[in-house]
mmCIF file of C-alpha atoms in Angstrom:
data_model
loop_
_atom_site.group_PDB
_atom_site.id
_atom_site.type_symbol
_atom_site.label_atom_id
_atom_site.label_comp_id
_atom_site.label_asym_id
_atom_site.label_seq_id
_atom_site.Cartn_x
_atom_site.Cartn_y
_atom_site.Cartn_z
ATOM 1 C CA UNK A 1 2.405 -30.367 -25.119
ATOM 2 C CA UNK A 2 3.936 -26.935 -24.563
ATOM 3 C CA UNK A 3 3.789 -25.232 -21.162
ATOM 4 C CA UNK A 4 3.764 -21.442 -20.823
ATOM 5 C CA UNK A 5 5.206 -20.191 -17.517
ATOM 6 C CA UNK A 6 4.107 -16.656 -16.636
ATOM 7 C CA UNK A 7 5.830 -14.781 -13.813
ATOM 8 C CA UNK A 8 7.438 -11.350 -13.529
ATOM 9 C CA UNK A 9 10.264 -12.951 -11.525
ATOM 10 C CA UNK A 10 12.934 -14.637 -13.645
ATOM 11 C CA UNK A 11 14.167 -16.625 -10.683
ATOM 12 C CA UNK A 12 10.678 -17.999 -10.126
ATOM 13 C CA UNK A 13 10.342 -18.930 -13.794
ATOM 14 C CA UNK A 14 13.684 -20.735 -13.409
ATOM 15 C CA UNK A 15 12.473 -22.541 -10.294
ATOM 16 C CA UNK A 16 9.171 -23.540 -11.928
ATOM 17 C CA UNK A 17 11.096 -24.905 -14.922
ATOM 18 C CA UNK A 18 13.366 -26.854 -12.629
ATOM 19 C CA UNK A 19 10.466 -28.213 -10.618
ATOM 20 C CA UNK A 20 8.656 -29.339 -13.767
ATOM 21 C CA UNK A 21 11.732 -31.383 -14.657
ATOM 22 C CA UNK A 22 12.028 -32.765 -11.139
ATOM 23 C CA UNK A 23 8.358 -33.735 -11.242
ATOM 24 C CA UNK A 24 8.921 -35.719 -14.406
ATOM 25 C CA UNK A 25 7.427 -33.321 -16.932
ATOM 26 C CA UNK A 26 10.681 -32.659 -18.768
ATOM 27 C CA UNK A 27 9.266 -33.966 -22.058
ATOM 28 C CA UNK A 28 7.148 -30.825 -22.361
ATOM 29 C CA UNK A 29 8.807 -27.756 -23.908
ATOM 30 C CA UNK A 30 8.520 -24.649 -21.759
ATOM 31 C CA UNK A 31 8.148 -21.064 -22.905
ATOM 32 C CA UNK A 32 8.006 -17.994 -20.690
ATOM 33 C CA UNK A 33 6.265 -14.652 -20.342
ATOM 34 C CA UNK A 34 6.967 -11.860 -17.882
ATOM 35 C CA UNK A 35 3.430 -10.638 -17.316
ATOM 36 C CA UNK A 36 -0.165 -11.106 -18.340
ATOM 37 C CA UNK A 37 0.089 -8.867 -21.411
ATOM 38 C CA UNK A 38 3.011 -10.828 -22.861
ATOM 39 C CA UNK A 39 1.305 -14.086 -21.950
ATOM 40 C CA UNK A 40 -1.948 -13.133 -23.663
ATOM 41 C CA UNK A 41 -0.121 -12.328 -26.889
ATOM 42 C CA UNK A 42 1.875 -15.555 -26.677
ATOM 43 C CA UNK A 43 -1.190 -17.679 -26.001
ATOM 44 C CA UNK A 44 -3.140 -16.214 -28.901
ATOM 45 C CA UNK A 45 -0.187 -16.471 -31.283
ATOM 46 C CA UNK A 46 0.858 -20.007 -30.419
ATOM 47 C CA UNK A 47 -1.507 -21.777 -28.023
ATOM 48 C CA UNK A 48 0.197 -23.799 -25.295
ATOM 49 C CA UNK A 49 -1.210 -26.956 -23.751
ATOM 50 C CA UNK A 50 -1.052 -25.477 -20.261
ATOM 51 C CA UNK A 51 -0.483 -22.063 -18.682
ATOM 52 C CA UNK A 52 1.190 -21.841 -15.263
ATOM 53 C CA UNK A 53 0.791 -18.289 -14.054
ATOM 54 C CA UNK A 54 1.705 -16.169 -11.080
ATOM 55 C CA UNK A 55 -1.108 -14.030 -9.687
ATOM 56 C CA UNK A 56 0.409 -10.684 -8.796
ATOM 57 C CA UNK A 57 2.220 -9.147 -11.785
ATOM 58 C CA UNK A 58 2.572 -5.690 -13.313
ATOM 59 C CA UNK A 59 0.742 -4.725 -16.536
ATOM 60 C CA UNK A 60 -1.832 -7.524 -16.189
ATOM 61 C CA UNK A 61 -2.285 -9.862 -13.232
ATOM 62 C CA UNK A 62 -2.737 -13.580 -13.573
ATOM 63 C CA UNK A 63 -6.405 -13.447 -12.670
ATOM 64 C CA UNK A 64 -6.959 -10.665 -15.228
ATOM 65 C CA UNK A 65 -5.186 -12.806 -17.821
ATOM 66 C CA UNK A 66 -7.407 -15.784 -17.087
ATOM 67 C CA UNK A 67 -10.613 -13.759 -17.146
ATOM 68 C CA UNK A 68 -9.579 -12.137 -20.421
ATOM 69 C CA UNK A 69 -8.878 -15.520 -21.981
ATOM 70 C CA UNK A 70 -12.182 -16.975 -20.896
ATOM 71 C CA UNK A 71 -14.095 -13.881 -22.033
ATOM 72 C CA UNK A 72 -12.588 -14.417 -25.472
ATOM 73 C CA UNK A 73 -13.690 -18.028 -25.496
ATOM 74 C CA UNK A 74 -10.165 -19.353 -24.948
ATOM 75 C CA UNK A 75 -10.344 -22.477 -22.803
ATOM 76 C CA UNK A 76 -6.593 -23.136 -22.538
ATOM 77 C CA UNK A 77 -5.869 -25.223 -19.412
ATOM 78 C CA UNK A 78 -4.708 -22.766 -16.764
ATOM 79 C CA UNK A 79 -3.243 -23.093 -13.293
ATOM 80 C CA UNK A 80 -1.860 -20.604 -10.805
ATOM 81 C CA UNK A 81 1.540 -20.814 -9.097
ATOM 82 C CA UNK A 82 1.404 -18.076 -6.502
ATOM 83 C CA UNK A 83 2.518 -17.072 -3.023
ATOM 84 C CA UNK A 84 -1.126 -16.349 -2.171
ATOM 85 C CA UNK A 85 -2.899 -19.615 -1.451
ATOM 86 C CA UNK A 86 -5.758 -18.524 0.797
ATOM 87 C CA UNK A 87 -9.242 -20.078 0.458
ATOM 88 C CA UNK A 88 -10.432 -16.758 -0.954
ATOM 89 C CA UNK A 89 -7.805 -16.815 -3.698
ATOM 90 C CA UNK A 90 -8.489 -20.470 -4.482
ATOM 91 C CA UNK A 91 -12.171 -19.672 -4.778
ATOM 92 C CA UNK A 92 -11.511 -16.783 -7.135
ATOM 93 C CA UNK A 93 -9.184 -18.942 -9.198
ATOM 94 C CA UNK A 94 -11.700 -21.738 -9.522
ATOM 95 C CA UNK A 95 -14.521 -19.364 -10.328
ATOM 96 C CA UNK A 96 -12.452 -17.759 -13.095
ATOM 97 C CA UNK A 97 -11.753 -21.153 -14.643
ATOM 98 C CA UNK A 98 -8.402 -22.253 -13.239
ATOM 99 C CA UNK A 99 -7.824 -25.969 -12.878
ATOM 100 C CA UNK A 100 -5.634 -25.619 -9.791
ATOM 101 C CA UNK A 101 -3.674 -23.224 -7.615
ATOM 102 C CA UNK A 102 -0.231 -24.253 -6.442
ATOM 103 C CA UNK A 103 0.971 -22.179 -3.502
ATOM 104 C CA UNK A 104 4.600 -21.102 -3.187
ATOM 105 C CA UNK A 105 6.711 -22.540 -1.711
ATOM 106 C CA UNK A 106 6.101 -25.787 -3.513
ATOM 107 C CA UNK A 107 7.761 -29.129 -4.071
ATOM 108 C CA UNK A 108 8.103 -31.419 -7.059
ATOM 109 C CA UNK A 109 5.491 -33.634 -5.433
ATOM 110 C CA UNK A 110 3.023 -30.728 -5.408
ATOM 111 C CA UNK A 111 3.552 -30.298 -9.127
ATOM 112 C CA UNK A 112 3.169 -34.009 -9.801
ATOM 113 C CA UNK A 113 -0.116 -34.072 -7.895
ATOM 114 C CA UNK A 114 -1.545 -30.981 -9.601
ATOM 115 C CA UNK A 115 -0.385 -31.617 -13.145
ATOM 116 C CA UNK A 116 -0.858 -35.349 -13.542
ATOM 117 C CA UNK A 117 -3.998 -35.755 -15.572
ATOM 118 C CA UNK A 118 -3.673 -32.241 -16.962
ATOM 119 C CA UNK A 119 -0.499 -32.896 -18.925
ATOM 120 C CA UNK A 120 -0.630 -35.909 -21.185
ATOM 121 C CA UNK B 1 12.988 -11.735 19.152
ATOM 122 C CA UNK B 2 11.338 -8.378 19.814
ATOM 123 C CA UNK B 3 7.670 -7.539 19.880
ATOM 124 C CA UNK B 4 7.521 -3.814 20.251
ATOM 125 C CA UNK B 5 3.861 -2.872 20.526
ATOM 126 C CA UNK B 6 0.667 -4.555 21.511
ATOM 127 C CA UNK B 7 -0.770 -5.702 18.235
ATOM 128 C CA UNK B 8 -4.176 -6.575 16.956
ATOM 129 C CA UNK B 9 -5.007 -10.251 16.799
ATOM 130 C CA UNK B 10 -4.773 -9.823 13.043
ATOM 131 C CA UNK B 11 -1.032 -9.311 12.981
ATOM 132 C CA UNK B 12 0.810 -12.529 12.119
ATOM 133 C CA UNK B 13 2.691 -13.884 15.118
ATOM 134 C CA UNK B 14 6.388 -14.516 15.477
ATOM 135 C CA UNK B 15 5.593 -18.209 15.183
ATOM 136 C CA UNK B 16 3.783 -17.569 11.900
ATOM 137 C CA UNK B 17 6.814 -15.740 10.544
ATOM 138 C CA UNK B 18 9.212 -18.464 11.662
ATOM 139 C CA UNK B 19 7.046 -21.235 10.239
ATOM 140 C CA UNK B 20 6.562 -19.588 6.866
ATOM 141 C CA UNK B 21 10.151 -18.436 6.495
ATOM 142 C CA UNK B 22 11.378 -21.911 7.377
ATOM 143 C CA UNK B 23 9.089 -23.449 4.764
ATOM 144 C CA UNK B 24 10.216 -20.984 2.087
ATOM 145 C CA UNK B 25 13.910 -21.456 2.750
ATOM 146 C CA UNK B 26 13.528 -25.219 3.055
ATOM 147 C CA UNK B 27 11.772 -25.424 -0.321
ATOM 148 C CA UNK B 28 14.864 -23.825 -1.852
ATOM 149 C CA UNK B 29 17.193 -26.208 0.012
ATOM 150 C CA UNK B 30 18.548 -23.318 2.068
ATOM 151 C CA UNK B 31 19.195 -23.498 5.782
ATOM 152 C CA UNK B 32 17.565 -21.006 8.110
ATOM 153 C CA UNK B 33 17.754 -20.750 11.866
ATOM 154 C CA UNK B 34 16.007 -18.326 14.176
ATOM 155 C CA UNK B 35 18.333 -16.355 16.424
ATOM 156 C CA UNK B 36 18.320 -13.540 18.933
ATOM 157 C CA UNK B 37 18.372 -10.068 17.340
ATOM 158 C CA UNK B 38 21.725 -9.657 15.644
ATOM 159 C CA UNK B 39 21.381 -7.601 12.466
ATOM 160 C CA UNK B 40 22.152 -3.955 13.015
ATOM 161 C CA UNK B 41 20.733 -1.346 10.617
ATOM 162 C CA UNK B 42 24.271 -0.337 9.652
ATOM 163 C CA UNK B 43 25.002 -3.866 8.437
ATOM 164 C CA UNK B 44 22.114 -4.077 5.973
ATOM 165 C CA UNK B 45 23.143 -4.415 2.337
ATOM 166 C CA UNK B 46 19.840 -5.475 0.915
ATOM 167 C CA UNK B 47 16.205 -4.991 1.730
ATOM 168 C CA UNK B 48 13.055 -6.298 0.074
ATOM 169 C CA UNK B 49 9.524 -5.420 1.064
ATOM 170 C CA UNK B 50 5.943 -5.931 0.104
ATOM 171 C CA UNK B 51 2.873 -4.264 1.512
ATOM 172 C CA UNK B 52 -0.419 -5.790 2.517
ATOM 173 C CA UNK B 53 -3.627 -3.805 2.514
ATOM 174 C CA UNK B 54 -7.195 -4.553 3.430
ATOM 175 C CA UNK B 55 -8.088 -6.238 6.666
ATOM 176 C CA UNK B 56 -4.582 -5.374 7.881
ATOM 177 C CA UNK B 57 -2.455 -2.543 6.486
ATOM 178 C CA UNK B 58 1.248 -3.022 6.803
ATOM 179 C CA UNK B 59 4.580 -3.942 5.313
ATOM 180 C CA UNK B 60 6.559 -7.159 5.353
ATOM 181 C CA UNK B 61 10.235 -6.436 5.026
ATOM 182 C CA UNK B 62 13.350 -8.624 4.715
ATOM 183 C CA UNK B 63 16.753 -7.168 5.513
ATOM 184 C CA UNK B 64 20.009 -8.946 4.728
ATOM 185 C CA UNK B 65 23.587 -8.674 5.932
ATOM 186 C CA UNK B 66 26.570 -8.307 3.600
ATOM 187 C CA UNK B 67 26.952 -10.987 0.980
ATOM 188 C CA UNK B 68 23.740 -12.829 1.763
ATOM 189 C CA UNK B 69 21.621 -11.446 -1.115
ATOM 190 C CA UNK B 70 24.199 -12.681 -3.632
ATOM 191 C CA UNK B 71 24.491 -16.067 -1.967
ATOM 192 C CA UNK B 72 20.718 -16.506 -1.948
ATOM 193 C CA UNK B 73 20.435 -15.510 -5.590
ATOM 194 C CA UNK B 74 23.202 -17.922 -6.569
ATOM 195 C CA UNK B 75 21.436 -20.748 -4.757
ATOM 196 C CA UNK B 76 18.054 -19.958 -6.272
ATOM 197 C CA UNK B 77 19.408 -19.588 -9.808
ATOM 198 C CA UNK B 78 21.827 -22.483 -9.283
ATOM 199 C CA UNK B 79 24.706 -20.317 -10.453
ATOM 200 C CA UNK B 80 28.097 -19.467 -9.053
ATOM 201 C CA UNK B 81 27.915 -16.439 -6.738
ATOM 202 C CA UNK B 82 30.430 -14.581 -8.899
ATOM 203 C CA UNK B 83 28.141 -14.965 -11.923
ATOM 204 C CA UNK B 84 24.926 -13.489 -10.546
ATOM 205 C CA UNK B 85 24.109 -9.961 -11.671
ATOM 206 C CA UNK B 86 22.649 -7.236 -9.499
ATOM 207 C CA UNK B 87 19.338 -7.607 -11.344
ATOM 208 C CA UNK B 88 19.302 -11.312 -10.548
ATOM 209 C CA UNK B 89 20.074 -10.608 -6.898
ATOM 210 C CA UNK B 90 17.254 -8.062 -6.705
ATOM 211 C CA UNK B 91 14.907 -10.536 -8.384
ATOM 212 C CA UNK B 92 15.813 -13.327 -5.969
ATOM 213 C CA UNK B 93 15.459 -11.372 -2.716
ATOM 214 C CA UNK B 94 12.298 -9.791 -4.051
ATOM 215 C CA UNK B 95 10.810 -13.197 -4.687
ATOM 216 C CA UNK B 96 11.692 -14.268 -1.143
ATOM 217 C CA UNK B 97 9.800 -11.233 0.165
ATOM 218 C CA UNK B 98 6.927 -12.073 -2.167
ATOM 219 C CA UNK B 99 6.667 -15.640 -0.881
ATOM 220 C CA UNK B 100 6.898 -14.532 2.730
ATOM 221 C CA UNK B 101 4.401 -11.710 2.266
ATOM 222 C CA UNK B 102 1.970 -13.786 0.252
ATOM 223 C CA UNK B 103 1.884 -16.548 2.820
ATOM 224 C CA UNK B 104 1.481 -14.107 5.702
ATOM 225 C CA UNK B 105 -1.356 -12.454 3.786
ATOM 226 C CA UNK B 106 -3.035 -15.837 3.534
ATOM 227 C CA UNK B 107 -3.325 -15.864 7.324
ATOM 228 C CA UNK B 108 -5.355 -12.660 7.309
ATOM 229 C CA UNK B 109 -9.117 -12.350 6.866
ATOM 230 C CA UNK B 110 -10.460 -12.064 3.346
ATOM 231 C CA UNK B 111 -10.134 -9.068 1.068
ATOM 232 C CA UNK B 112 -6.476 -8.349 1.681
ATOM 233 C CA UNK B 113 -4.220 -7.347 -1.188
ATOM 234 C CA UNK B 114 -0.527 -7.815 -1.771
ATOM 235 C CA UNK B 115 1.442 -5.062 -3.476
ATOM 236 C CA UNK B 116 4.236 -5.413 -5.982
ATOM 237 C CA UNK B 117 7.742 -5.518 -4.567
ATOM 238 C CA UNK B 118 10.349 -2.976 -3.553
ATOM 239 C CA UNK B 119 14.000 -4.001 -3.429
ATOM 240 C CA UNK B 120 17.005 -1.931 -2.424
ATOM 241 C CA UNK B 121 20.585 -3.163 -2.712
ATOM 242 C CA UNK B 122 23.846 -1.460 -1.836
ATOM 243 C CA UNK B 123 26.973 -1.509 0.271
ATOM 244 C CA UNK B 124 25.197 0.404 2.994
ATOM 245 C CA UNK B 125 21.462 0.633 2.806
ATOM 246 C CA UNK B 126 19.363 3.021 4.841
ATOM 247 C CA UNK B 127 15.691 2.341 4.421
ATOM 248 C CA UNK B 128 13.147 4.044 6.602
ATOM 249 C CA UNK B 129 9.558 2.973 6.929
ATOM 250 C CA UNK B 130 7.531 6.094 7.602
ATOM 251 C CA UNK B 131 3.939 6.212 8.720
ATOM 252 C CA UNK B 132 4.156 2.750 10.219
ATOM 253 C CA UNK B 133 4.971 1.106 13.542
ATOM 254 C CA UNK B 134 7.214 -1.897 13.991
ATOM 255 C CA UNK B 135 5.053 -4.709 15.341
ATOM 256 C CA UNK B 136 7.157 -7.830 14.770
ATOM 257 C CA UNK B 137 10.844 -8.543 14.379
ATOM 258 C CA UNK B 138 12.327 -11.992 13.858
ATOM 259 C CA UNK B 139 16.047 -12.555 13.279
ATOM 260 C CA UNK B 140 17.595 -15.526 11.523
ATOM 261 C CA UNK B 141 20.877 -16.806 10.233
ATOM 262 C CA UNK B 142 21.305 -18.379 6.833
ATOM 263 C CA UNK B 143 24.655 -19.963 6.078
ATOM 264 C CA UNK B 144 26.129 -17.977 8.941
ATOM 265 C CA UNK B 145 24.869 -14.627 7.636
ATOM 266 C CA UNK B 146 22.213 -12.552 9.348
ATOM 267 C CA UNK B 147 18.801 -11.589 8.075
ATOM 268 C CA UNK B 148 15.683 -10.321 9.719
ATOM 269 C CA UNK B 149 11.997 -10.142 8.984
ATOM 270 C CA UNK B 150 10.050 -7.161 10.248
ATOM 271 C CA UNK B 151 6.350 -6.415 10.089
ATOM 272 C CA UNK B 152 5.281 -2.788 10.147
ATOM 273 C CA UNK B 153 1.721 -1.770 10.800
ATOM 274 C CA UNK B 154 0.305 1.382 9.233
ATOM 275 C CA UNK B 155 0.121 4.140 11.818
ATOM 276 C CA UNK B 156 -3.428 4.885 10.703
ATOM 277 C CA UNK B 157 -4.415 1.362 11.647
ATOM 278 C CA UNK B 158 -2.715 1.698 15.022
ATOM 279 C CA UNK B 159 -4.436 5.032 15.691
ATOM 280 C CA UNK B 160 -7.849 3.610 14.900
ATOM 281 C CA UNK B 161 -7.617 0.912 17.511
#
């Protein structure tokens, strides 16, 4: 099952990749996108099994990406990995159709807890 | 540490800054220790900031002493310091500001927004924050190098109090 990591920060995409491996999800190929616009095109061209997206990005934010996907009937499993983990943000994420929100900074254990059951 | 002006209850405390910064650095397996104010403006070679707007209007800014931005980037990318590019350094320190700012924003009441990042790197960086008042300063060392976190509150917000 392919994982699409969406973040405008290359270092964060690197860290997410690394954490996925540390959490035991290294069997899943990972692709990357730099913002919501790139991610949307990638998802529609070659659907991943899971999207892990930052929230605050140029061109199209993560929440805009998720809402666009759902408005187009695309139910791809989606989770946020973001520095903004307030109850308000978690509520917005859930309402838009996200399965989880992982707040930065995170650990491999956080990833294991959030992704087990989502990734098969 | 310096607290320069009486601040609204909304402004994150020094303890908040220390706690969040410690968590961020620890998650990256980097050491961080709070110190007395040490970093002079003339020593800054890198600065990353993010603004928060809504229930509190202000800026969260990280300033770094010589060499530290490159060392942090190397650690985060797991590369040799000599191999990190300036873009990678800017990306890394920007992401540190993003994590710090995002977590501080989470302490504020609802309906706050986080801006995109600004990063400045150079051998001698002069960065002025206009239209805002310094409300928090916390100094740290990381691997023996100095960095500081400052919170600046919009002058409009101060005037309205």
